Short mmCIF file of C-alpha atoms in Angstrom, two decimals:
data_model
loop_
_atom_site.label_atom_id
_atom_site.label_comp_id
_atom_site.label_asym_id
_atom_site.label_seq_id
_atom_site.Cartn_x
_atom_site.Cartn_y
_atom_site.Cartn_z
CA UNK F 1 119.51 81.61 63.06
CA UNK F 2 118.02 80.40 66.52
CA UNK F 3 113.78 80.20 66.56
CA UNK F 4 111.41 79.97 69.19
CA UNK F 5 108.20 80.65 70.42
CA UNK F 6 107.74 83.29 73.37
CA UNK F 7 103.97 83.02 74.72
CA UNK F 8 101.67 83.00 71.97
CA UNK F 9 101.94 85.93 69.75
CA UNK F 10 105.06 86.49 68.55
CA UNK F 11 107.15 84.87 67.16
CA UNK F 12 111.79 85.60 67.95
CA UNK F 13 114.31 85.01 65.53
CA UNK F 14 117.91 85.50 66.91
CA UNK F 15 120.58 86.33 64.12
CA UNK F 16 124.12 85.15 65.80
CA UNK F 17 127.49 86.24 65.24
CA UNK F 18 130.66 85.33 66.08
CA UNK F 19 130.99 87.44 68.65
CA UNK F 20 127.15 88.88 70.06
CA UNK F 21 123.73 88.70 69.04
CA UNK F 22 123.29 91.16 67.12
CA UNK F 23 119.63 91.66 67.64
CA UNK F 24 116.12 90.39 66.68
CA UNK F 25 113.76 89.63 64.01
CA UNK F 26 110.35 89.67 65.03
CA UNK F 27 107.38 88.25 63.31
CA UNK F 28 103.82 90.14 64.19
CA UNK F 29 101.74 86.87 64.11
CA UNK F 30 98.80 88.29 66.84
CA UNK F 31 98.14 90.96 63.26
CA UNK F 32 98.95 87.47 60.88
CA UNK F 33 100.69 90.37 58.50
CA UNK F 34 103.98 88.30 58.25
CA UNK F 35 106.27 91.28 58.70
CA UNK F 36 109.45 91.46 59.95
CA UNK F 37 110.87 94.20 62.48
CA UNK F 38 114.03 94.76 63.36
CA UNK F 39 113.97 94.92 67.40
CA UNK F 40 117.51 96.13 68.82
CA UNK F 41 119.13 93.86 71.45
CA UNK F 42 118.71 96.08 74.37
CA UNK F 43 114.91 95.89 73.71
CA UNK F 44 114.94 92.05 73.39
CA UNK F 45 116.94 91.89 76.66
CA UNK F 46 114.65 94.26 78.53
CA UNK F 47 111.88 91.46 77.51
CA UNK F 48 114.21 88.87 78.81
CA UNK F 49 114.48 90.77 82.44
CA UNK F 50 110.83 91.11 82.62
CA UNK F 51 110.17 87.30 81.23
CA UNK F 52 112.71 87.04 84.75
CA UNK F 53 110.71 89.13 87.16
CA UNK F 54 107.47 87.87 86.10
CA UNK F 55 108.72 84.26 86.53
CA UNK F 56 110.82 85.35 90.16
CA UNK F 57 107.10 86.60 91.24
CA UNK F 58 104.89 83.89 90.37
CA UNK F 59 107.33 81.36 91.42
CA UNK F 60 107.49 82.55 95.03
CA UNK F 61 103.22 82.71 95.46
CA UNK F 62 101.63 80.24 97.56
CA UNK F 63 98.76 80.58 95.36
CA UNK F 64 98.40 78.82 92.18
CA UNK F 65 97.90 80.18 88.89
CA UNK F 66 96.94 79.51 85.48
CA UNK F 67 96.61 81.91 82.28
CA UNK F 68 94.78 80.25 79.22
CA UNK F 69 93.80 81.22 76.11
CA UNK F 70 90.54 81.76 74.06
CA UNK F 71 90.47 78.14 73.37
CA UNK F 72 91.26 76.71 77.10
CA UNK F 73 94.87 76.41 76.09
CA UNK F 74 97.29 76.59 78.66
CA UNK F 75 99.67 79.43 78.39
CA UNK F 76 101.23 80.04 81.63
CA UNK F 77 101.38 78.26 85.22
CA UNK F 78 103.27 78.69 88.10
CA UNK F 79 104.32 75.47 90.45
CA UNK F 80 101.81 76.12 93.25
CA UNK F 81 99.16 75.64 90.80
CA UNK F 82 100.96 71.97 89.63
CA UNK F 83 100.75 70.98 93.32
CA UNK F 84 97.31 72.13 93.82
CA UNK F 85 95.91 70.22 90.93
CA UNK F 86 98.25 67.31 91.98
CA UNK F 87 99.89 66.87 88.53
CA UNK F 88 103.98 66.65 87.56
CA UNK F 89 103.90 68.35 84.63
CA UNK F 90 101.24 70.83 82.90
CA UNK F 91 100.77 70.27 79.34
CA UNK F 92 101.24 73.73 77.93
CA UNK F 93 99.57 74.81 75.01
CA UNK F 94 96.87 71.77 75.04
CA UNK F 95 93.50 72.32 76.71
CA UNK F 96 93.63 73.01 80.30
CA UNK F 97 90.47 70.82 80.92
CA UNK F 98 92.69 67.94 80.44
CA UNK F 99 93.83 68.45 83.94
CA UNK F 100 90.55 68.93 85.60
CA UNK F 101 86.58 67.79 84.26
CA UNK F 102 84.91 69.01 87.56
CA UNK F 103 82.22 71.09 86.30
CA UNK F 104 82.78 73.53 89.09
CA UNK F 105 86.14 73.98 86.92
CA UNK F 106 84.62 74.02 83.64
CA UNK F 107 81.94 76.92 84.85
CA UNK F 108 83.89 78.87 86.28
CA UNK F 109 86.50 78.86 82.62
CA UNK F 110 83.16 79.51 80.89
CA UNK F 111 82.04 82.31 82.48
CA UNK F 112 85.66 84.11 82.49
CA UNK F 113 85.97 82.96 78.87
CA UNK F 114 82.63 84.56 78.44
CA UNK F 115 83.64 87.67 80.00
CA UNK F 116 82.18 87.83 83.65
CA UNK F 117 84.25 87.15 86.91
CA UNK F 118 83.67 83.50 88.50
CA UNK F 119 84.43 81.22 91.45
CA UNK F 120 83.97 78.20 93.20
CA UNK F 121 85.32 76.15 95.96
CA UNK F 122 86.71 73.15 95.05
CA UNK F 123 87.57 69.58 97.03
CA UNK F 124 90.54 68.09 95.79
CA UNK F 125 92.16 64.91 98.40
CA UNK F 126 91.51 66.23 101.66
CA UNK F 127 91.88 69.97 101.03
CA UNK F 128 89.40 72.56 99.72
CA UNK F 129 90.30 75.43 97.05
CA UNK F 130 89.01 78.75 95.89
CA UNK F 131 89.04 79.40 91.85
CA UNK F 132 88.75 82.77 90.78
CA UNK F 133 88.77 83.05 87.11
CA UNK F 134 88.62 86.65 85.30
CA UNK F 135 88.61 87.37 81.82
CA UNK F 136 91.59 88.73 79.63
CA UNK F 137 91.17 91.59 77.47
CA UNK F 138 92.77 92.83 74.44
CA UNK F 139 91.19 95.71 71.94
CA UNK F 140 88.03 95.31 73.33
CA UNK F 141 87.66 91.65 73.18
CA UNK F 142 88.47 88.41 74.94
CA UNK F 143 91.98 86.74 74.53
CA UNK F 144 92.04 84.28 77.42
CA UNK F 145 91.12 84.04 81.46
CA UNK F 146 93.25 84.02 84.29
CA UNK F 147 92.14 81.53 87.20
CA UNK F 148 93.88 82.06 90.73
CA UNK F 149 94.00 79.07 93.20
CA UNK F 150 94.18 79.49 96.80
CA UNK F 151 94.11 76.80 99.48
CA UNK F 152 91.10 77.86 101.52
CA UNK F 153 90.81 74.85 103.67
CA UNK F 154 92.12 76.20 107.12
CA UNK F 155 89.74 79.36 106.64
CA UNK F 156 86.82 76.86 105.91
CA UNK F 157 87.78 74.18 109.14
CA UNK F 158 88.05 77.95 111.02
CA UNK F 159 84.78 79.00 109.61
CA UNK F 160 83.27 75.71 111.01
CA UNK F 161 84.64 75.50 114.14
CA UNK F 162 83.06 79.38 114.37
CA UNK F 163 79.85 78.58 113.67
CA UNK F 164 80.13 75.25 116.08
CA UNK F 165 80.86 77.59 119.37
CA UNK F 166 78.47 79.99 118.72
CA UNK F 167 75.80 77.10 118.31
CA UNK F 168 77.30 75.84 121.35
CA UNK F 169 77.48 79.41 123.39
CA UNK F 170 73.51 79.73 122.17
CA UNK F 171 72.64 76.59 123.88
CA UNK F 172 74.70 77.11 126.88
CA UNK F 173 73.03 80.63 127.01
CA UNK F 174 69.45 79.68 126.61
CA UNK F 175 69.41 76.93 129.43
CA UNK F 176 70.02 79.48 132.31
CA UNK F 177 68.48 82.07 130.44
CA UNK F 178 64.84 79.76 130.51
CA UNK F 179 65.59 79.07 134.27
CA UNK F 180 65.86 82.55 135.15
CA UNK F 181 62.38 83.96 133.21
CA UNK F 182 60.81 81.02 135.07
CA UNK F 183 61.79 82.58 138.21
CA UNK F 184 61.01 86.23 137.25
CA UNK F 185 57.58 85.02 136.34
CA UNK F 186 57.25 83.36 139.90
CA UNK F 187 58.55 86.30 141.87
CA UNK F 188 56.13 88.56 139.42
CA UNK F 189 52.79 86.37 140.33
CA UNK F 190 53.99 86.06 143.61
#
């Protein structure tokens, strides 16, 4: 009999025979009933292909993401979010504060954890980043948050350099603009 743990409410125990698996027991700890269920191999396989696919996705996002639980434990990451909180390894299934005290971090967990949408920008080395946490729902109540990272700094340098020319284009603008009311005041008197 193989164990393990796959995410955090149930609970797979793989009976093994000679020649196949055979197929799975599965413990219902989310309920806490301790019941087992039989669950036929094709069923525990179609888990497996979506486990795959959700993995193949996330993998391949240049955004960063984190899933925690009700208690700020880490569930689920994907590498973008590792390199965007410059850290090797995540410590899965331990608070996710561990990795990051900003308060701008912290508030925005709080309020997804509390059941309303959040953000904030956030300066990490010489780049800037956008968390957007939501809250996770199950039955009616809250389970967890999900907080997506994206690298915002080239739309913020953009955003700058915007708001620099048309500062500049004002000025320009204004200088000539003076010089010619001057003049149509002059011809006007005269």
């Amino acid at each position: 009999v193989v164990t393990f743990l796959l995410g955090e409410l149930t609970e797979y125990m793989f009976l093994y025979t000679a020649d196949a698996w055979t197929g799975t027991l599965v413990k219902d700890a989310a309920r806490n009933e301790g019941i087992l269920e039989w669950v036929p191999k094709e069923q525990v396989e179609q888990l497996q292909r979506q486990r795959r696919e959700f993995e193949a996705i996330t993998e391949n996002m240049s955004e960063g993401f984190l899933i925690v639980d009700s208690h700020t434990n880490l569930l689920s990451y994907n590498s973008s979010a590792k390199r965007m909180l410059g850290v090797e390894n995540l410590p899965e299934h331990e608070t996710v504060l561990a990795i990051n005290r900003s308060s701008g971090f912290r508030g925005v967990l709080e309020k997804a954890l509390a059941g309303r949408h959040s953000q904030t920008i956030f300066q990490y080395k010489e780049r800037q980043y956008q968390f957007l946490a939501n809250p996770v729902r199950q039955h009616g109540q809250i389970v967890g948050a999900v907080i997506l990272l994206m690298d915002v700094t080239e739309r913020m340098e953009q955003e700058a350099m915007r708001r620099e020319f048309t500062a500049n284009v004002s000025h320009e603008l204004k200088t000539p603009l003076t010089s010619i009311s001057g003049y149509a005041e002059i011809i006007e008197a005269g």
